[in-house]
Amino acid sequence: MDRFFSLLLSALMLLSSLASAAVVKHSFHVGNHAVKPLCKEQVVVAVNNKLPGPTIRVHEGDTLVVDVYNDSPYNLTIHWHGVHQLLSAWADGTSYVTQCPILPGNKYRYKFNITGQEGTLWWHAHYSYLRATVYGPLIIRPRKSRPYPFPKPHKEVPILLGEWWDANVVEIERTASATGGGPPFSDAYTINGKPGRLYSCSRDTFKMKVIPGKTYLLRIINAALNAELFFKIAGHKFTVVGADATYTTPYHTDVVVLAPGQTADVLLTADQSPTSSYYMAARPYVSSPLAPFDNTTTVGILQYHHAASKPIMPVMPPFTDTETAHKFYSNITSRLSHKHALIYNRVPQRVDERMFITIGGGLEQCPPNVKCGAPGNTRFSASMNNISFQLPTSLSLLDAHFNGVGGVFTKDFPDNPPLVYDYTNATQAAAFMATEKGTRLKKLAYNSNVEIVLQNTAVLSTESHPVHLHGFNFFVLAQGFGVFNRDTDEKKFNLVNPQERNTIAVPVGGWAVIRFKANNPGVWLIHCHVELHFPWGMAAAFLVEDGHTPSSSLSPPPTDLPRC
């Protein structure tokens, strides 16, 4: 009966979607663009000569069509971060996973439906460090017949937090890859592409004008490559109503913390003195005690219409304030009263596949006669279950799977790490510096329920890792510090209204347990969304098998899909 009810609701929703859906079209011209946010002019890659790029606005149920023209000198793909891509894995835009890159001078059309998601997502390049400047918001509103599950705001304002380098980011990535060392940290943080007036030479500061008494919906996106960020507005409080395009139980806070890739929808009421201005500010949350970082602060200005005074600065958390970060990350829960909860927000109660995945850094030997950039003339590496993931270069993983091409990957990614030890003990972890390279996938049966314990390690250093899963949302059942202990920590699982996300900041020196239903055929990447760690191999991939009907099976690739 429960299954019948769910299928009936799905069918009714599909019929409603067909009646009200639209086709939304955009053209992305990606090419070189000269900007000067700080002291010197820099040529960057941008979309339509905008930084950030264009805002995409759709309604749930719409079909999005984006024609991407690669007029840049670099290979390129565009990833639609957080979009489920139900039965449209070919459009996920992940280099060498779901497609080969769009070569310079070529174009490609992305076309996919947006089903069962409402809120804030974003799009970005998924090749090299191009994500530093090739990104923008993807806003999904409810279909026109359905209101928000909160009072309609006076205005909606995207707030994109980013990082800026006064250098060519592609060359930075190439140098780091060649030497195996760490790239330099950023020169500035940005709000909507502007560093703000606290930086010397800064040319512009983002300003948001508000009317006293009105409520605004801020759609906050952490588009930074490497930094988790605290965000505050002096004198004002937020009510969190959404995260990663899912609705949340209203959560009241004066600070938002987002890992790279995460989004938050927050309500802000302009309830302070109308003769004052207030800084909005973002600066990093730093979980690793060893890594150097950009310790600057970017600001924008919240300005009441009659304000004349100098903006008031918020009191920001200390850079290493793990307590504040964990409080925010762990207090978000799903909203159960919204209509979508009937179908989409069901936590799998049964588990078919259990995995325990350790994530962390490592070192590998430098090739003979090569000078490497990591300590002891080694190269930095990273891994999941001690396997440093290697992308293919001759064709994509999805192409190899769909067409049965052998020798590209294996299906033997392990369910557990090679040895059990105190993963957060630096002394014991030192023995696990070495990693094994490979392109090893985990095969999942269609509709199976998957539970993963993501366990941070102390290899090299303990730090928070934002882990992003393509193709799915997952439920965060629990998270904590130290080594996960099923006997005691399973009692903490929230199986009623856990937060639903596509990116989780696994606590520093700690763990998180996630659960999802593998109901989307294709090959899907799971990886650290810190651009520093992904090229080093902190990733894996799931191969989700087709279902038993055409409506649950992956369709053939588009005829114009880029080839390697």
XYZ file of C-alpha atoms in Angstrom:
564
model
C 0.000 0.000 0.000
C 2.806 2.382 0.884
C 4.514 1.701 -2.465
C 1.209 2.130 -4.330
C 0.577 5.462 -2.578
C 4.050 6.681 -3.471
C 3.689 5.666 -7.130
C 0.251 7.326 -7.327
C 1.609 10.572 -5.948
C 4.540 10.405 -8.359
C 2.167 9.927 -11.289
C -0.048 12.816 -10.203
C 2.996 15.034 -9.782
C 4.265 14.076 -13.231
C 0.908 14.978 -14.811
C 0.925 18.315 -12.989
C 4.491 18.915 -14.128
C 3.631 18.260 -17.771
C 0.784 20.744 -17.517
C 2.820 23.616 -16.072
C 6.428 22.991 -17.158
C 8.351 25.362 -19.402
C 11.536 25.164 -21.454
C 14.111 27.696 -20.224
C 16.953 28.491 -22.634
C 20.321 30.171 -22.060
C 23.466 30.703 -24.104
C 26.852 30.615 -22.366
C 29.716 32.201 -24.296
C 32.805 31.199 -22.322
C 35.924 33.183 -23.098
C 38.705 35.423 -21.851
C 37.638 38.514 -19.944
C 39.843 41.265 -18.494
C 38.983 42.405 -14.960
C 40.741 44.396 -12.253
C 39.170 43.672 -8.861
C 42.416 44.368 -6.998
C 45.702 46.047 -7.924
C 46.340 44.725 -11.411
C 44.339 43.742 -14.437
C 43.936 40.002 -14.882
C 42.576 38.029 -17.818
C 40.208 35.325 -16.591
C 37.784 32.892 -18.162
C 34.203 34.052 -17.681
C 30.714 33.404 -19.032
C 29.138 36.183 -21.098
C 31.797 38.598 -19.789
C 30.296 38.417 -16.304
C 31.846 37.555 -12.953
C 29.964 35.775 -11.456
C 28.203 34.412 -14.504
C 24.513 34.646 -15.454
C 21.800 33.742 -12.969
C 19.587 30.885 -14.157
C 16.012 30.989 -12.855
C 13.636 28.071 -13.399
C 10.584 26.526 -11.784
C 10.475 22.967 -10.520
C 9.478 20.718 -13.399
C 11.001 22.940 -16.099
C 13.433 21.739 -18.735
C 16.676 23.692 -18.884
C 18.566 24.059 -22.161
C 21.993 25.740 -22.111
C 24.115 26.127 -25.226
C 27.773 26.380 -24.170
C 30.191 27.957 -26.664
C 33.791 27.398 -25.613
C 35.607 30.467 -26.877
C 38.309 30.085 -24.229
C 41.774 28.584 -24.806
C 41.049 25.730 -22.367
C 39.042 22.534 -22.275
C 35.742 22.996 -20.456
C 32.680 21.339 -18.986
C 29.809 22.857 -16.981
C 28.480 20.989 -13.948
C 24.991 21.711 -12.620
C 25.890 21.321 -8.970
C 23.186 19.510 -7.013
C 20.798 18.861 -9.910
C 19.760 15.221 -9.640
C 19.909 14.620 -13.403
C 17.289 11.867 -13.150
C 17.970 9.557 -16.123
C 20.056 12.351 -17.698
C 23.527 11.480 -16.407
C 25.045 12.541 -19.728
C 24.238 16.166 -18.796
C 25.981 16.186 -15.402
C 29.001 17.949 -16.896
C 31.775 16.134 -15.035
C 34.991 15.894 -17.044
C 35.962 12.308 -17.922
C 33.178 10.952 -15.687
C 30.001 11.731 -17.666
C 31.529 13.438 -20.693
C 34.764 14.438 -22.338
C 35.586 18.152 -22.247
C 34.287 20.688 -24.744
C 37.389 21.609 -26.736
C 38.288 25.229 -27.506
C 36.254 26.506 -30.460
C 33.511 23.908 -29.955
C 30.031 24.019 -28.464
C 27.685 21.647 -26.653
C 24.041 21.765 -25.612
C 23.103 20.679 -22.085
C 19.440 19.688 -21.774
C 17.783 18.237 -18.677
C 14.660 18.355 -16.531
C 14.641 19.673 -12.966
C 12.401 17.400 -10.930
C 11.523 17.441 -7.234
C 13.949 20.184 -6.214
C 13.259 23.726 -5.005
C 15.724 26.273 -3.662
C 19.249 27.375 -4.445
C 21.823 25.444 -6.449
C 24.580 26.687 -8.725
C 26.550 25.853 -11.836
C 30.316 25.863 -12.323
C 33.151 24.646 -14.520
C 34.318 21.121 -13.722
C 37.735 21.236 -15.329
C 41.013 22.371 -13.774
C 40.769 25.527 -11.629
C 38.320 27.235 -14.025
C 35.681 27.013 -11.283
C 37.414 30.035 -9.694
C 35.727 32.339 -12.216
C 33.263 30.190 -14.186
C 30.265 29.915 -11.880
C 26.806 31.341 -11.204
C 23.494 30.759 -9.373
C 20.834 28.251 -10.379
C 17.596 29.245 -8.637
C 14.692 26.788 -8.624
C 11.353 28.286 -7.592
C 8.217 26.253 -6.859
C 5.920 25.728 -9.794
C 3.539 28.661 -10.129
C 0.611 26.892 -8.456
C 2.506 26.296 -5.199
C 3.799 28.887 -2.685
C 6.954 28.792 -0.598
C 6.522 27.006 2.762
C 7.379 30.328 4.449
C 6.094 33.922 4.067
C 6.843 35.319 0.627
C 9.875 37.616 0.868
C 9.915 41.170 -0.438
C 12.904 40.362 -2.633
C 15.313 37.520 -3.381
C 19.049 38.269 -3.492
C 21.783 35.786 -4.569
C 24.929 36.068 -2.432
C 27.871 34.243 -4.037
C 30.997 33.852 -1.918
C 34.155 33.274 -3.926
C 37.938 33.362 -3.983
C 40.206 35.518 -6.137
C 43.777 34.996 -7.299
C 45.800 37.821 -8.860
C 47.223 35.222 -11.243
C 46.235 32.768 -13.969
C 44.455 30.006 -12.037
C 44.978 27.434 -14.792
C 48.737 27.969 -14.618
C 48.565 27.726 -10.820
C 46.876 24.334 -11.139
C 49.332 23.138 -13.804
C 52.324 24.053 -11.647
C 50.837 22.354 -8.602
C 50.078 19.204 -10.608
C 53.558 19.130 -12.119
C 55.377 19.464 -8.813
C 52.876 17.617 -6.624
C 52.944 20.530 -4.200
C 50.261 22.803 -2.849
C 49.202 25.882 -4.846
C 49.380 29.349 -3.275
C 46.340 30.432 -1.283
C 44.033 33.093 -2.680
C 44.657 36.848 -2.629
C 41.111 37.744 -1.640
C 37.587 36.523 -0.993
C 34.653 38.023 -2.850
C 30.933 38.692 -2.466
C 29.196 38.592 -5.845
C 32.582 38.928 -7.536
C 33.666 42.018 -5.566
C 36.417 41.869 -2.903
C 35.109 44.836 -0.941
C 36.677 47.950 0.491
C 38.867 46.276 3.139
C 41.388 45.248 0.464
C 43.930 47.727 -0.814
C 43.316 48.628 -4.461
C 39.814 47.108 -4.298
C 37.699 48.827 -6.914
C 34.205 47.841 -5.846
C 32.035 46.645 -2.947
C 28.725 44.808 -3.277
C 25.798 46.865 -1.926
C 22.341 45.610 -1.041
C 19.703 48.267 -0.385
C 16.858 47.354 1.966
C 13.592 48.919 3.113
C 12.901 48.992 6.880
C 10.532 46.231 7.981
C 10.800 44.201 4.783
C 12.011 40.579 4.723
C 14.537 39.390 2.144
C 15.478 35.890 0.992
C 19.252 35.599 0.695
C 20.340 32.721 -1.519
C 23.887 32.160 -0.237
C 26.330 30.024 -2.241
C 29.889 29.107 -1.297
C 31.559 29.117 -4.714
C 35.088 29.245 -3.264
C 37.591 26.692 -4.481
C 39.135 25.774 -1.151
C 37.691 27.747 1.776
C 34.875 27.036 4.175
C 33.444 30.438 5.050
C 31.684 32.161 7.935
C 29.090 34.753 6.847
C 27.508 37.419 9.044
C 25.688 40.750 8.757
C 26.228 43.206 11.591
C 23.197 43.651 13.838
C 21.000 41.181 11.953
C 19.863 37.601 12.425
C 18.984 34.934 9.892
C 16.333 32.250 9.673
C 17.617 29.314 7.630
C 14.760 27.883 5.530
C 16.672 25.870 2.924
C 19.940 24.086 2.221
C 21.174 22.584 -1.059
C 17.734 23.056 -2.681
C 15.772 21.322 0.071
C 13.537 22.974 2.642
C 14.615 22.958 6.264
C 12.936 23.394 9.590
C 13.351 27.146 10.292
C 16.622 27.588 12.169
C 17.533 30.906 13.810
C 21.162 32.012 13.853
C 23.368 35.080 13.507
C 26.050 33.253 11.523
C 26.005 30.989 8.461
C 28.835 28.542 7.723
C 29.172 26.979 4.291
C 31.694 24.563 2.854
C 32.666 24.852 -0.834
C 29.680 23.708 -2.872
C 27.025 24.201 -0.191
C 24.117 26.635 -0.346
C 21.749 28.103 2.241
C 18.470 29.985 1.845
C 18.018 32.424 4.724
C 15.380 35.022 5.579
C 16.620 38.378 6.800
C 14.340 41.118 8.146
C 15.535 44.718 7.858
C 14.747 45.527 11.493
C 17.667 47.762 12.484
C 18.120 51.527 12.506
C 17.213 52.963 9.080
C 19.870 55.638 9.406
C 22.731 53.120 9.556
C 24.578 50.829 7.185
C 25.871 47.381 8.078
C 28.702 45.310 6.689
C 28.024 41.783 5.511
C 31.292 39.885 5.859
C 32.795 36.520 5.001
C 36.073 35.017 6.130
C 37.406 31.461 6.384
C 36.756 28.732 8.872
C 40.144 26.976 9.114
C 40.060 23.420 10.437
C 43.660 22.377 9.703
C 46.297 23.763 12.073
C 49.084 23.188 9.537
C 47.847 24.583 6.221
C 48.546 28.225 5.323
C 45.446 30.201 4.377
C 44.175 33.571 3.222
C 43.288 35.293 6.516
C 41.529 38.269 4.929
C 37.877 39.318 5.065
C 35.563 40.295 2.226
C 32.701 42.699 2.872
C 29.551 43.958 1.242
C 27.198 46.624 2.546
C 23.598 46.243 3.717
C 22.310 49.769 3.252
C 18.991 51.169 4.449
C 17.577 53.758 2.066
C 18.227 56.723 4.362
C 21.535 55.536 5.802
C 24.346 58.057 6.034
C 26.701 56.612 8.638
C 29.826 54.493 8.191
C 28.924 50.790 8.040
C 29.031 48.781 11.266
C 31.305 45.699 11.181
C 30.045 42.355 12.543
C 32.056 40.474 15.161
C 33.298 37.475 13.192
C 34.037 34.049 14.723
C 37.731 33.171 15.138
C 39.203 31.425 12.097
C 39.496 28.143 14.027
C 36.050 28.252 15.658
C 35.087 24.606 15.145
C 32.412 24.835 17.845
C 30.463 27.494 15.927
C 30.905 25.687 12.624
C 29.774 22.329 14.021
C 26.773 23.888 15.752
C 25.532 25.285 12.452
C 26.306 22.191 10.389
C 24.683 19.783 12.842
C 21.528 21.729 13.763
C 19.886 21.793 10.332
C 16.922 19.419 9.912
C 14.507 18.725 7.052
C 11.103 20.338 6.888
C 8.476 17.604 6.929
C 5.374 19.718 6.302
C 6.167 20.602 2.687
C 4.375 18.825 -0.132
C 7.570 17.302 -1.527
C 8.170 15.501 1.748
C 5.459 13.020 0.768
C 7.648 11.660 -2.037
C 11.214 12.886 -1.862
C 12.040 13.326 1.816
C 11.692 9.728 2.897
C 14.688 8.456 4.810
C 15.521 4.875 3.772
C 14.857 2.744 6.845
C 16.332 -0.430 5.338
C 20.001 -0.616 4.325
C 21.208 -2.829 1.453
C 24.797 -1.586 1.138
C 26.999 -0.403 4.014
C 30.312 1.310 3.342
C 32.963 2.780 5.602
C 35.102 5.284 3.682
C 38.164 6.954 5.142
C 39.145 10.280 3.614
C 42.432 12.093 4.004
C 45.718 13.259 2.589
C 48.900 11.372 1.886
C 52.236 11.444 0.117
C 53.678 9.551 -2.808
C 57.216 9.123 -4.065
C 58.557 11.662 -6.512
C 59.442 10.216 -9.940
C 63.183 9.800 -10.583
C 65.053 12.960 -11.575
C 62.035 15.181 -10.825
C 61.888 17.900 -8.194
C 58.624 17.679 -6.270
C 56.933 20.260 -4.078
C 55.814 18.294 -1.010
C 57.982 17.638 2.070
C 60.990 15.343 1.512
C 60.802 15.758 -2.269
C 57.491 13.874 -2.396
C 54.143 14.623 -4.034
C 50.932 15.328 -2.177
C 48.276 12.680 -2.653
C 44.778 12.147 -1.302
C 42.491 9.169 -1.125
C 39.309 7.421 -0.129
C 39.967 4.084 1.548
C 43.630 4.613 0.649
C 42.848 4.624 -3.079
C 43.857 7.753 -4.945
C 41.272 8.101 -7.703
C 42.537 8.504 -11.256
C 40.338 9.861 -14.037
C 40.573 8.284 -17.505
C 41.628 10.429 -20.459
C 40.601 8.400 -23.511
C 36.834 8.420 -22.876
C 34.459 9.085 -20.012
C 33.565 6.530 -17.367
C 29.895 6.733 -18.348
C 30.720 6.132 -22.009
C 32.881 3.137 -21.096
C 30.097 1.714 -18.916
C 27.279 2.302 -21.402
C 29.180 0.879 -24.364
C 30.880 -1.943 -22.459
C 34.431 -0.743 -23.127
C 36.862 -2.709 -20.977
C 40.128 -1.659 -19.416
C 38.949 1.817 -18.371
C 37.866 1.032 -14.796
C 37.266 -1.830 -12.412
C 34.233 -2.433 -10.184
C 36.088 -3.303 -7.008
C 36.202 -0.141 -4.907
C 36.365 -1.552 -1.357
C 33.566 -1.170 1.167
C 36.117 -0.653 3.940
C 39.646 0.727 4.376
C 42.534 -1.775 4.191
C 43.113 -1.763 7.970
C 41.279 -0.765 11.115
C 43.136 1.649 13.397
C 42.574 4.852 15.338
C 42.016 6.972 12.234
C 42.251 10.291 14.086
C 45.512 9.415 15.878
C 48.337 11.154 14.004
C 50.945 8.659 15.249
C 49.027 5.640 13.929
C 47.908 7.438 10.763
C 51.504 8.142 9.753
C 51.811 4.542 8.584
C 49.114 5.172 5.957
C 50.756 7.994 4.012
C 51.167 5.826 0.910
C 48.141 5.511 -1.367
C 47.256 3.157 -4.211
C 46.305 4.758 -7.522
C 43.395 3.369 -9.459
C 40.071 3.919 -11.218
C 37.966 1.631 -9.073
C 34.177 2.015 -9.000
C 31.555 0.683 -6.588
C 28.628 -1.033 -8.321
C 25.179 -0.413 -6.812
C 21.963 -2.200 -7.687
C 19.122 0.014 -8.878
C 16.911 1.197 -5.991
C 19.278 -0.152 -3.346
C 19.578 1.817 -0.097
C 23.150 2.857 0.636
C 24.641 3.945 3.954
C 28.145 5.429 4.096
C 30.245 6.320 7.103
C 32.619 9.092 5.990
C 35.566 9.009 8.396
C 38.178 11.740 8.481
C 41.750 10.671 9.192
C 44.832 12.316 10.655
C 47.054 11.388 7.708
C 49.174 14.537 7.203
C 46.654 16.601 9.180
C 43.103 16.518 10.474
C 40.756 18.895 8.715
C 37.155 19.254 7.636
C 36.469 17.848 4.160
C 33.397 18.895 2.123
C 32.257 15.759 0.292
C 29.919 16.193 -2.693
C 27.829 13.403 -4.231
C 26.732 13.808 -7.850
C 23.340 12.531 -9.005
C 21.677 12.336 -5.599
C 20.778 14.079 -2.410
C 21.604 12.189 0.763
C 20.356 12.303 4.336
C 22.848 13.184 7.068
C 21.861 10.812 9.872
C 24.506 11.972 12.347
C 27.958 13.515 12.617
C 30.532 13.806 15.349
C 34.176 13.836 16.370
C 36.705 11.042 16.822
C 36.310 7.562 15.315
C 32.801 6.385 14.461
C 31.588 3.671 16.827
C 28.477 1.901 15.602
C 27.582 0.530 19.018
C 27.229 3.999 20.507
C 26.885 6.409 17.572
C 24.057 4.573 15.817
C 21.846 5.589 18.741
C 22.282 9.215 17.604
C 20.853 8.589 14.121
C 18.021 10.903 13.087
C 15.734 8.756 10.944
C 12.776 11.151 11.076
C 13.859 14.540 9.702
C 17.619 14.547 9.056
C 19.029 17.299 6.880
C 19.110 16.517 3.176
C 22.133 17.700 1.195
C 24.361 17.103 -1.791
C 27.525 18.287 0.021
C 28.508 17.501 3.628
C 31.336 19.076 5.604
C 32.721 16.033 7.414
C 33.837 17.367 10.839
C 37.535 17.910 11.492
C 38.941 14.733 13.024
C 35.462 13.256 12.908
C 32.810 11.435 10.918
C 29.425 11.756 9.223
C 26.896 9.079 8.305
C 24.870 9.568 5.128
C 22.160 7.462 3.506
C 20.582 7.597 0.029
C 18.556 5.514 -2.430
C 20.456 4.554 -5.600
C 17.519 5.211 -7.951
C 19.364 7.100 -10.697
C 21.269 4.943 -13.237
C 24.660 6.142 -14.382
C 28.179 6.770 -13.120
C 28.317 9.311 -10.323
C 31.310 10.920 -8.695
C 31.693 11.352 -4.942
C 34.588 13.652 -4.118
C 36.058 16.322 -1.908
C 34.816 19.681 -3.189
C 38.029 21.418 -2.183
C 39.749 21.966 -5.515
C 43.059 21.427 -3.763
C 42.214 17.815 -2.888
C 40.162 16.544 -5.826
C 43.077 16.529 -8.340
C 45.133 14.690 -5.722
C 42.655 11.798 -5.814
C 40.178 12.339 -2.957
C 37.313 10.830 -4.936
C 35.538 7.641 -5.924
C 32.600 6.805 -8.205
C 29.405 4.776 -8.044
C 28.112 2.763 -10.978
C 24.338 2.556 -10.503
C 22.788 -0.167 -12.625
C 19.678 0.267 -14.767
C 16.284 -0.724 -13.452
C 14.090 -3.353 -15.095
C 11.968 -0.953 -17.164
C 12.763 1.651 -19.852
C 11.572 4.377 -17.446
C 14.304 3.365 -14.978
C 17.145 2.928 -17.468
C 19.705 5.351 -18.834
C 19.055 6.518 -22.387
C 21.776 6.519 -25.085
C 24.097 9.541 -25.137
C 23.267 12.629 -27.228
C 24.711 12.380 -30.707
C 26.745 15.575 -30.225
C 28.287 14.551 -26.901
C 31.962 15.668 -26.885
C 34.485 12.907 -27.492
C 38.004 12.722 -26.124
